[in-house]
Amino acid sequence: ALDDNNLKAFSQPSFDEIENINENEDFTFKASFEVQSSIELGEYKELAIKKNSYSFEKKKVADTIENMRKSQGTEKPKEGEIAEGDVCLLEYAYFINDDDEKVKRTAVALINEDDLNFKHIHKELLGMKKDDEKEIKLKIPEKYPDAELAGKKGKMSVKIISVSEIDVPALDDEFAKDVGFENLEQLNLD
């Protein structure tokens, strides 16, 4: 029946309405299955496609590429003072309203003066060295995750455990290949 009607089955048939099955006798049944449908394509070769074009400010492109370089960078230990962009491991403790110690932790901090929540603290860390200790006056941001501390004033004692700098890769064809482009020119264009 499939060949007679030029059909291609896409599924196993399900049988129903099977009547009078007796050994060595003809019988009738109905079979249902999915078949390949025929599709006739209309004229599509002459369709026009509008390609969107985008333009970006050179500064935004340069900033994005610089962020890509930083994300591909590696940390290496540094002797000397903490500078913008360095990473430091530090121990810190909060003292709220000169009360007992509320929080004592060890943390990693990326020194970035653009950090809105901790800009003041990051500025205070600049120039410190490994093993330096300092007390910093602070006001904890209103939108701080720990509601008990949010918006309160106090002080923070810090001790620098280690300082590292980020060694970013050179801006060249090799870097462009590492981030999925053929070369530096293509990275700047795309």
Tab-separated table of C-alpha atoms in Angstrom:
chain	number	residue	atom	x	y	z
A	1	ALA	CA	0.000	0.000	0.000
A	2	LEU	CA	2.881	2.393	0.767
A	3	ASP	CA	4.565	1.731	-2.579
A	4	ASP	CA	1.266	1.910	-4.484
A	5	ASN	CA	0.595	5.375	-3.071
A	6	ASN	CA	4.228	6.576	-3.203
A	7	LEU	CA	4.400	7.144	0.593
A	8	LYS	CA	7.325	6.968	3.029
A	9	ALA	CA	6.478	5.899	6.575
A	10	PHE	CA	8.141	7.856	9.397
A	11	SER	CA	6.833	5.768	12.287
A	12	GLN	CA	5.877	2.230	13.198
A	13	PRO	CA	2.258	1.534	12.317
A	14	SER	CA	-0.448	1.125	14.893
A	15	PHE	CA	-3.013	-1.515	13.929
A	16	ASP	CA	-6.707	-1.328	14.618
A	17	GLU	CA	-9.977	-2.699	13.265
A	18	ILE	CA	-8.469	-6.146	12.776
A	19	GLU	CA	-11.255	-8.518	11.766
A	20	ASN	CA	-11.622	-12.299	11.628
A	21	ILE	CA	-8.137	-13.660	11.945
A	22	ASN	CA	-8.229	-17.362	11.153
A	23	GLU	CA	-5.316	-19.542	10.222
A	24	ASN	CA	-4.741	-19.845	6.447
A	25	GLU	CA	-7.437	-17.237	5.663
A	26	ASP	CA	-7.238	-13.652	4.431
A	27	PHE	CA	-8.106	-10.920	6.920
A	28	THR	CA	-8.474	-7.135	6.861
A	29	PHE	CA	-7.099	-4.426	9.153
A	30	LYS	CA	-6.395	-0.715	9.253
A	31	ALA	CA	-2.911	0.648	9.939
A	32	SER	CA	-2.054	4.241	10.948
A	33	PHE	CA	1.387	5.817	10.720
A	34	GLU	CA	3.062	9.117	10.068
A	35	VAL	CA	4.261	9.765	6.522
A	36	GLN	CA	6.698	12.192	4.999
A	37	SER	CA	4.816	15.161	3.673
A	38	SER	CA	5.711	16.758	0.414
A	39	ILE	CA	6.698	20.381	0.502
A	40	GLU	CA	6.789	22.591	-2.533
A	41	LEU	CA	9.065	25.574	-2.148
A	42	GLY	CA	7.907	28.833	-3.592
A	43	GLU	CA	10.243	31.439	-5.018
A	44	TYR	CA	12.783	32.141	-2.308
A	45	LYS	CA	16.031	32.730	-4.167
A	46	GLU	CA	15.164	36.325	-4.970
A	47	LEU	CA	14.230	37.319	-1.419
A	48	ALA	CA	16.246	40.259	-0.097
A	49	ILE	CA	17.624	40.132	3.426
A	50	LYS	CA	18.386	43.351	5.218
A	51	LYS	CA	21.607	43.086	7.175
A	52	ASN	CA	21.693	45.161	10.344
A	53	SER	CA	24.760	47.236	10.873
A	54	TYR	CA	26.024	48.281	14.260
A	55	SER	CA	28.496	50.879	15.314
A	56	PHE	CA	30.210	51.240	18.644
A	57	GLU	CA	32.196	54.034	20.168
A	58	LYS	CA	35.928	53.372	19.963
A	59	LYS	CA	36.246	53.883	23.720
A	60	LYS	CA	33.643	51.182	24.440
A	61	VAL	CA	35.441	48.768	22.110
A	62	ALA	CA	38.788	49.562	23.753
A	63	ASP	CA	37.283	49.159	27.260
A	64	THR	CA	35.727	45.816	26.324
A	65	ILE	CA	39.012	44.532	24.909
A	66	GLU	CA	40.845	45.709	28.029
A	67	ASN	CA	38.335	43.853	30.236
A	68	MET	CA	38.906	40.739	28.100
A	69	ARG	CA	42.662	41.073	28.674
A	70	LYS	CA	42.161	41.431	32.427
A	71	SER	CA	39.924	38.366	32.503
A	72	GLN	CA	42.681	36.380	30.759
A	73	GLY	CA	45.359	37.679	33.137
A	74	THR	CA	47.193	35.682	35.754
A	75	GLU	CA	48.051	36.639	39.319
A	76	LYS	CA	51.669	36.842	40.338
A	77	PRO	CA	53.023	37.733	43.787
A	78	LYS	CA	54.142	41.316	44.198
A	79	GLU	CA	56.555	42.935	46.587
A	80	GLY	CA	55.818	46.537	47.446
A	81	GLU	CA	52.777	48.710	47.822
A	82	ILE	CA	49.217	47.920	46.813
A	83	ALA	CA	48.233	49.806	43.658
A	84	GLU	CA	45.025	50.183	41.663
A	85	GLY	CA	44.184	46.860	39.977
A	86	ASP	CA	46.195	44.710	42.408
A	87	VAL	CA	44.710	41.805	44.313
A	88	CYS	CA	45.363	41.398	48.023
A	89	LEU	CA	44.554	38.759	50.578
A	90	LEU	CA	43.631	40.388	53.854
A	91	GLU	CA	42.229	39.667	57.268
A	92	TYR	CA	39.614	42.108	58.468
A	93	ALA	CA	37.272	42.695	61.352
A	94	TYR	CA	34.332	45.137	61.697
A	95	PHE	CA	33.706	46.961	64.936
A	96	ILE	CA	30.314	48.652	65.014
A	97	ASN	CA	29.908	51.720	67.239
A	98	ASP	CA	33.177	50.760	68.989
A	99	ASP	CA	31.424	47.645	70.332
A	100	ASP	CA	32.761	44.152	70.251
A	101	GLU	CA	34.025	42.638	67.083
A	102	LYS	CA	31.055	41.835	64.806
A	103	VAL	CA	32.703	40.081	61.870
A	104	LYS	CA	36.180	38.637	61.430
A	105	ARG	CA	37.139	37.128	58.113
A	106	THR	CA	39.890	36.517	55.608
A	107	ALA	CA	39.058	37.728	52.114
A	108	VAL	CA	40.477	38.482	48.706
A	109	ALA	CA	40.019	42.037	47.463
A	110	LEU	CA	40.521	43.351	43.949
A	111	ILE	CA	41.612	46.945	44.454
A	112	ASN	CA	39.271	48.959	42.286
A	113	GLU	CA	38.364	52.530	43.186
A	114	ASP	CA	35.259	52.243	40.978
A	115	ASP	CA	33.653	49.784	43.438
A	116	LEU	CA	30.770	51.889	44.729
A	117	ASN	CA	30.225	49.949	47.955
A	118	PHE	CA	33.844	49.838	49.119
A	119	LYS	CA	35.483	52.762	47.326
A	120	HIS	CA	36.576	54.355	50.627
A	121	ILE	CA	38.122	51.105	51.898
A	122	HIS	CA	39.958	50.471	48.625
A	123	LYS	CA	41.462	53.970	48.739
A	124	GLU	CA	42.684	53.279	52.287
A	125	LEU	CA	44.357	50.033	51.167
A	126	LEU	CA	46.357	51.754	48.417
A	127	GLY	CA	50.001	52.060	49.467
A	128	MET	CA	49.854	49.326	52.124
A	129	LYS	CA	52.277	46.376	51.943
A	130	LYS	CA	52.323	42.759	53.050
A	131	ASP	CA	52.045	42.495	56.872
A	132	ASP	CA	50.874	46.132	57.222
A	133	GLU	CA	47.974	46.721	59.612
A	134	LYS	CA	45.560	49.634	59.677
A	135	GLU	CA	42.284	50.822	61.200
A	136	ILE	CA	39.835	52.389	58.791
A	137	LYS	CA	36.738	54.388	59.747
A	138	LEU	CA	33.778	53.202	57.762
A	139	LYS	CA	30.101	53.534	57.081
A	140	ILE	CA	28.606	50.289	55.864
A	141	PRO	CA	26.410	50.833	52.771
A	142	GLU	CA	22.630	51.001	53.293
A	143	LYS	CA	22.159	48.134	50.823
A	144	TYR	CA	24.634	45.801	52.504
A	145	PRO	CA	23.607	42.098	52.420
A	146	ASP	CA	23.823	41.737	56.217
A	147	ALA	CA	20.834	43.781	57.412
A	148	GLU	CA	22.220	43.902	60.981
A	149	LEU	CA	25.242	45.858	59.742
A	150	ALA	CA	23.653	47.855	56.888
A	151	GLY	CA	23.955	51.619	57.272
A	152	LYS	CA	25.947	51.498	60.510
A	153	LYS	CA	29.181	53.326	61.307
A	154	GLY	CA	32.219	51.830	62.871
A	155	LYS	CA	35.772	50.891	62.122
A	156	MET	CA	37.541	48.132	60.324
A	157	SER	CA	40.902	46.693	61.221
A	158	VAL	CA	42.811	45.153	58.319
A	159	LYS	CA	46.030	43.198	57.987
A	160	ILE	CA	47.504	42.554	54.548
A	161	ILE	CA	48.469	38.886	54.136
A	162	SER	CA	49.739	39.033	50.551
A	163	VAL	CA	49.724	41.258	47.474
A	164	SER	CA	49.529	40.144	43.839
A	165	GLU	CA	49.372	41.945	40.567
A	166	ILE	CA	47.498	40.849	37.464
A	167	ASP	CA	49.786	40.065	34.555
A	168	VAL	CA	47.594	40.767	31.519
A	169	PRO	CA	48.474	39.276	28.128
A	170	ALA	CA	49.906	41.488	25.403
A	171	LEU	CA	47.384	42.966	22.984
A	172	ASP	CA	48.458	41.044	19.881
A	173	ASP	CA	47.342	38.392	17.385
A	174	GLU	CA	48.069	35.600	19.885
A	175	PHE	CA	45.712	37.165	22.436
A	176	ALA	CA	43.032	37.611	19.750
A	177	LYS	CA	43.319	33.901	18.864
A	178	ASP	CA	43.057	32.934	22.551
A	179	VAL	CA	39.698	34.718	22.797
A	180	GLY	CA	38.303	33.254	19.564
A	181	PHE	CA	39.309	35.631	16.767
A	182	GLU	CA	41.617	35.105	13.797
A	183	ASN	CA	43.811	38.091	14.603
A	184	LEU	CA	43.884	41.461	16.381
A	185	GLU	CA	42.353	43.280	13.408
A	186	GLN	CA	39.294	41.002	13.459
A	187	LEU	CA	38.968	41.446	17.238
A	188	ASN	CA	38.848	45.222	16.790
A	189	LEU	CA	36.301	44.962	13.958
A	190	ASP	CA	33.946	42.452	15.525
